[in-house]
Amino acid sequence: MRPETAPTRRKNTRQRKLVTRRGVASVLAMMFLILFGSLVAAMATVTTGNIKTANVHLQVMRAMSVAETGMAVAEHRLNEAASRFIVAESDMDADMSWALWTGDSGSIGPYTVAEPYDGYDEDALPSGIAQALVNAHAADENILTGLNYVDDPAIESAPSGYDSTVYAGSYWVNTPAVMIEAWPEPDDTNPPPAYQIRYAPLAGGEYIRVIVEGVVYDFQRNSAPISRTISRDFKVAKTVDQAIISHAKIMIGKNVMVDGDLGARFDDVDMEFGDPIVMRSDFMGLDPELDEKIELFWAALAISDVDSDNRLRFGHPIEGAGLPADVDQDSDGSPDGAFNDATGDGYLDEMDIFIRHYDTNGDNRVTLSAALIEGTPAGLALSTPEFVDAGAAIDDDLALLIDGSSPDRNKNGVYGYIDNNGNRKYDPVDDDPADWDQIHSVYSDLELGWRDGYIDVMDQYAKVSGSLTFRATASAWESGQGPINERLRGPINPDDDDSPLTFGADDLTLPDINADSFVDTENALIDAADGDPFWSQVADQLGTDEGSLDSWTLADNPADDDLPKFSPVWDDANLDGLPDNSAWAYYEKAPFNSPSYSDIYWRPVFENFVFRNVQIPMGLNALFINCTFVGSTYVRTYTDNTHPLWSEYGVNQFDAGGVPTPKYPRYIYGDNAGEDAADAPPMLPASAVPPEAYIMMTVLGISPLDKGDVPVSEIAAYGSGYDTLPEPVVIDGDRVTDSKKYSNNIRYHDCLFVGSMVSDTPTGYTQVRNKMQFTGATRFTTVHPDEPNNGFLNPDEADMDTIETSSMMLPNYSVDIGTFNSPPDQDVVLQGAIIAGVLDARGNTEINGALLLTFDPTLGEGPLVDVFGNPVGNPAGFNASLGYFGAGDGDFESIDPDDLPIIDGVRIVGYDTDGDGLVDVSYTESQPAGSTPVPFNGFGKIRLNHNPNMKLPSGLMLPLSMPAVRGTYQEGAI
């Protein structure tokens, strides 16, 4: 027994509760089980729905992809069918488009139909584009038959219920459904995906809507296959694929960029200088170290450039392996990275090497000079100029050429700038780019690198953004001239589906453009030149009558410098071979400022005149300064100019005193006794011999040019040599000794053409006699830039359709843009289809359109034949040159800057002896005492931008195309 005092444990006297198991845990477990089960079921349901939705979405996307495939096929078929039709008419209006679609040959005009390019058989040539499509689709394989589509392609009426306000009621082309893969078990499985194409002409006949249905059969919803329908509109078009098509050799010089294809028909590759195309690098000559790098790159191209685009692809098994080894030109012990991909486009080209050479801060771009970055993003970012040497700009023209190329960077059709200060050039400080994005508050083209002050990847530089097509074969060219790559410098960036170089092209690829190709449009422009006679317009603006112009002097001109002024060339009344006002009449070398001029012209000068729908008289040979030509300007010339001495008649040369005098002096036959018709050359008509007319014969000591220089009494003295003389030229009963009176060699300086220029088409190409030269700030437009609403200063509305087809229609004329040392302020702008015999451009020039050059230099024809009919000369001596070349390239009229001497650090083109700033003595001669060296003004910059949407003159036989109409793509059933 424990003591009472001992602590004891107190017994809990509370009644213990009986624990009852009520299943709460089970309830909770069941609740969670139900909850999770429901979630699982819901998730399974959702997942199943998602799977079904995803599967449906997948099949919908498959159907859409099939429809897109069908649209690509339809676009190819449309263009293949359209291109089989080679037509003369260029106005693809609704009537012409419908006639071509339906095959209404009576409304198409001259045309031919080519064999199918895709090689399928057909029973007969199609009459129209619709039938050509039927023939093409009849050759399709893997056709899905027996369902809801036609089994054979056919031309049908519109389906019932069609909207006649949208669609035409006839000439729909329905085609069978085409499976995009094989159907190995048609009895046991659903068909593979298929597309079906319908070609639906829209109301009016001008547009064709392609409707494509893509169908997926192996997944069915509501017992029906899944389908999707898309559509896009197309329009018949006639375009020139090339930016240049030329029979003469093409020469693309330094500081020249071409956006478009080049087409060279020249194929006399065995002749000296007989390269169809010559291209010069834009970056050679900037710095000797850069030259060395580029030459290393060229050496690598010669070995490893497998596709001849003048680029090497990084990672390519051949091109990538052929990249030049890096160099350490700065001798810092590490490679310079000269051949790194500065633009990050996967290629190494001259642009990458240029950027790596001048990029001092490693940002893979070159900041332009201080003058060029002012007001640009580069200037606002306070970027340090890099394209400089000791702070001075190296070549601002090249910098502007690249940085200002492709002005429509986002391809939305809005580009350029608002010329706030009216100086016709973009000044970043004063002017605003035209393409303003209101949503993002930025200038879109500027954001994409246009005139941002940097040269970098965003400028997408290429010497030629297009392909080069040759009539000559590669083997013939290389056999005649050596490696082709040495003639073509600069990166060539063709369209995705095109090769950089294509050889052996036929006439469909390279059309045979000649003087007869544009007769219809030429005649229309001639008819539009229906204004007052030329001399009447001159007299009216001078405030006088036409009779007073015969004795006009400089003192008769108004004192106000802004008013019209006229400096005449008087007639040669005393027959001494000089105009009677030769003491003060204006003359100049032709071509103007050429170091190798061919003739000297006495020129009447017209300044500050406005001519409207004017015909420029034959033999005017004028200089127009700051004149405006409105509407159609028609230059007259004598067309039958095939005499072998045509360009020799009337040639001038400088005498010892520097005055132009006839190269072949003449005396008057008929003003002395015994000089009568009896002794006159017997082949001359009575109207051309005394007493009706004097005969101008070559003086003693000068060999006669033709039989008209030999009196009857002297024929025997010439013996057999007399028979070798050519017959004299007689025009309208007059014996001709000066062909200048029957030609037109004209220079336009700082002139504005609001309309088009057209000429008579001379049969022969005589570049000395029939020449147009455009200098200064001459430009072409169709709307007056300052007074668009002034009816007098804008073309007649009735003539606009014709004017818009060509701004210059001068077949077989020689056309010069700029001079042979073009000044920095030159700014010539041409628009549209430019038709000429041969065209040369130097200095700041922009051409938006295409050059279609008609003269085909052929040995033994035209200027390449002597008076005896023997072939003479070199066809390669005639060229279409953009930029500066010299005799080493076969251009004997121009100068090659690489050949110019350097005096006090400046390249010199020659010496000025009379203070007019022009070259009087060539740089190849010693400097005359008291003369001043004339510096080379720089290369300038030339842009040729092909415009595939320009209107073309009718007459040229070209294949058609059917491009898509922007903004017409739709999804959904019609």
XYZ file of C-alpha atoms in Angstrom, residues 48-295:
248
model
C -10.992 13.505 -78.130
C -12.560 16.750 -79.274
C -9.174 18.344 -79.649
C -7.939 15.385 -81.593
C -10.958 15.551 -83.827
C -10.638 19.320 -84.137
C -6.959 19.044 -84.780
C -7.577 16.339 -87.321
C -10.237 18.414 -89.029
C -7.921 21.412 -88.948
C -5.144 19.269 -90.369
C -7.379 18.081 -93.181
C -8.575 21.633 -93.814
C -4.982 22.753 -94.077
C -4.291 19.829 -96.388
C -7.203 20.901 -98.559
C -5.918 24.475 -98.545
C -2.444 23.293 -99.478
C -3.875 21.237 -102.318
C -5.795 24.293 -103.520
C -2.607 26.370 -103.398
C -0.887 23.700 -105.467
C -3.689 23.919 -107.989
C -3.364 27.716 -108.081
C 0.341 27.401 -108.847
C -0.476 24.959 -111.650
C -3.166 27.279 -112.990
C -0.825 30.268 -112.968
C 1.771 28.283 -114.885
C -0.827 27.024 -117.363
C -2.237 30.506 -117.905
C 1.151 31.978 -118.649
C 2.171 29.050 -120.828
C -1.051 29.349 -122.824
C -0.819 33.137 -123.130
C 2.855 33.089 -124.100
C 2.052 30.971 -127.152
C 0.360 34.017 -128.672
C 2.876 36.430 -130.175
C 1.051 39.617 -131.085
C 1.791 43.053 -132.515
C -0.902 44.966 -130.636
C 0.170 46.245 -127.213
C -3.045 47.760 -125.885
C -4.548 44.900 -123.889
C -7.924 46.520 -123.295
C -11.146 44.613 -122.652
C -11.918 44.040 -126.333
C -8.426 42.795 -127.149
C -8.306 40.589 -124.050
C -11.654 39.004 -124.882
C -10.622 38.435 -128.505
C -7.451 36.684 -127.344
C -9.347 34.595 -124.810
C -12.030 33.483 -127.239
C -9.880 33.275 -130.381
C -11.521 36.058 -132.376
C -8.684 36.343 -134.889
C -10.309 39.205 -136.781
C -9.970 41.439 -133.724
C -6.450 40.443 -132.661
C -4.465 41.919 -135.539
C -1.142 40.426 -136.650
C -0.218 37.438 -134.490
C 1.291 33.991 -134.536
C 0.752 30.963 -132.309
C 3.736 28.981 -131.097
C 3.905 25.279 -130.428
C 3.254 24.275 -126.805
C 6.304 24.905 -124.665
C 5.471 22.057 -122.283
C 5.782 19.519 -125.116
C 2.293 17.981 -125.146
C 0.550 16.901 -128.332
C -2.481 18.659 -129.752
C -4.598 18.110 -132.844
C -4.365 21.720 -134.009
C -2.997 25.044 -132.858
C -5.425 26.823 -130.524
C -7.405 29.794 -131.758
C -7.433 31.518 -128.390
C -6.046 31.311 -124.879
C -9.082 29.414 -123.591
C -8.579 26.680 -126.169
C -4.856 26.600 -125.394
C -5.752 25.895 -121.760
C -8.079 23.078 -122.800
C -5.296 21.554 -124.881
C -2.837 21.831 -122.006
C -5.161 20.279 -119.433
C -6.075 17.492 -121.850
C -2.528 16.259 -121.358
C -2.940 16.032 -117.573
C -2.492 12.659 -115.916
C -3.721 11.235 -112.627
C -7.239 12.470 -113.366
C -9.960 11.806 -110.811
C -13.077 10.683 -112.682
C -16.567 9.575 -111.785
C -17.219 12.162 -109.096
C -18.640 15.687 -109.231
C -16.172 17.072 -111.772
C -15.843 16.960 -115.528
C -13.824 14.102 -116.930
C -12.353 16.144 -119.772
C -11.415 19.830 -120.016
C -13.907 21.877 -121.956
C -15.065 25.391 -122.753
C -18.551 25.775 -121.281
C -21.137 28.313 -120.315
C -21.217 29.796 -116.842
C -22.898 27.604 -114.197
C -26.545 28.221 -113.408
C -27.155 30.950 -110.901
C -23.954 32.845 -111.700
C -23.805 36.585 -110.986
C -23.847 38.283 -114.391
C -22.589 41.515 -112.852
C -19.400 39.705 -111.910
C -18.882 36.932 -114.447
C -19.204 36.549 -118.198
C -21.766 34.019 -119.315
C -19.558 32.050 -121.695
C -16.070 30.734 -122.335
C -15.531 29.284 -118.906
C -12.821 26.637 -118.964
C -13.632 23.693 -116.689
C -10.956 21.099 -116.054
C -10.927 17.650 -114.422
C -9.811 17.138 -110.864
C -6.167 16.110 -110.639
C -4.904 13.923 -107.802
C -1.615 15.097 -106.355
C -0.385 11.564 -105.695
C -0.978 8.071 -106.996
C -4.132 6.090 -106.046
C -2.834 2.544 -105.793
C -6.060 0.851 -104.588
C -9.029 2.672 -106.084
C -11.423 -0.137 -105.168
C -10.643 -0.242 -101.471
C -9.488 3.238 -100.438
C -10.573 6.814 -100.733
C -8.949 8.943 -103.423
C -5.886 10.967 -102.484
C -6.194 14.757 -102.254
C -7.020 16.476 -105.529
C -7.463 19.971 -106.978
C -9.882 21.176 -109.627
C -9.389 24.383 -111.645
C -11.933 26.612 -113.305
C -11.024 29.620 -115.433
C -13.882 32.110 -115.220
C -13.848 35.251 -117.412
C -15.171 38.244 -115.549
C -17.811 40.560 -116.945
C -16.283 42.907 -119.479
C -13.776 40.324 -120.695
C -10.616 41.992 -119.358
C -9.887 39.704 -116.407
C -9.864 35.967 -115.809
C -10.664 34.591 -112.358
C -8.976 31.322 -111.513
C -11.080 29.303 -109.057
C -9.358 26.320 -107.468
C -10.973 23.775 -105.175
C -8.722 21.572 -103.045
C -10.364 18.348 -101.801
C -9.300 15.792 -99.167
C -11.189 12.468 -99.346
C -9.552 10.258 -96.721
C -11.227 12.146 -93.896
C -14.951 12.721 -94.278
C -17.272 14.954 -92.322
C -20.969 14.341 -92.620
C -20.157 11.803 -95.322
C -18.526 14.495 -97.455
C -14.890 15.223 -98.201
C -13.272 18.344 -96.849
C -12.699 21.038 -99.459
C -11.415 24.552 -99.612
C -11.743 27.051 -102.458
C -9.448 29.917 -103.349
C -9.444 32.346 -106.269
C -7.270 34.972 -107.869
C -7.685 37.273 -110.867
C -5.322 37.456 -113.829
C -5.010 39.832 -116.760
C -3.555 39.481 -120.241
C -0.406 41.571 -120.560
C 2.247 42.247 -123.161
C 5.590 43.036 -121.612
C 9.270 43.148 -122.427
C 11.148 40.846 -120.095
C 14.472 42.667 -120.378
C 15.615 46.096 -119.237
C 17.802 46.221 -122.365
C 17.451 44.427 -125.669
C 20.226 45.381 -128.025
C 21.706 44.125 -131.288
C 24.880 46.064 -130.540
C 27.155 44.974 -127.704
C 26.115 46.109 -124.226
C 28.579 47.783 -121.860
C 27.720 48.327 -118.186
C 30.333 50.507 -116.521
C 31.361 51.522 -113.036
C 28.705 53.232 -110.888
C 25.920 51.632 -112.917
C 23.214 49.381 -111.483
C 20.552 47.535 -113.455
C 17.321 46.289 -111.926
C 16.109 43.896 -114.600
C 17.351 41.427 -117.172
C 19.817 42.165 -119.963
C 19.275 40.786 -123.462
C 22.253 40.756 -125.862
C 21.587 39.787 -129.488
C 25.145 40.623 -130.547
C 26.888 37.450 -131.718
C 29.915 38.559 -133.774
C 32.088 37.133 -131.041
C 35.027 36.446 -133.365
C 35.579 40.154 -133.977
C 38.004 42.231 -131.926
C 36.223 43.505 -128.790
C 33.396 41.127 -129.744
C 32.001 40.529 -126.251
C 28.171 40.633 -126.233
C 28.195 42.200 -122.756
C 30.969 43.854 -120.749
C 30.439 44.726 -117.084
C 32.813 46.622 -114.796
C 33.079 46.408 -111.037
C 31.659 49.261 -108.976
C 34.323 48.835 -106.293
C 37.597 48.531 -108.194
C 39.704 51.683 -108.183
C 38.558 52.973 -104.790
C 41.628 51.847 -102.864
C 44.700 49.786 -103.878
C 44.344 47.401 -100.915
C 40.677 46.851 -101.736
C 41.675 46.187 -105.353
C 44.018 43.422 -104.175
C 41.248 41.770 -102.175
C 38.828 41.936 -105.090
C 41.409 40.444 -107.436
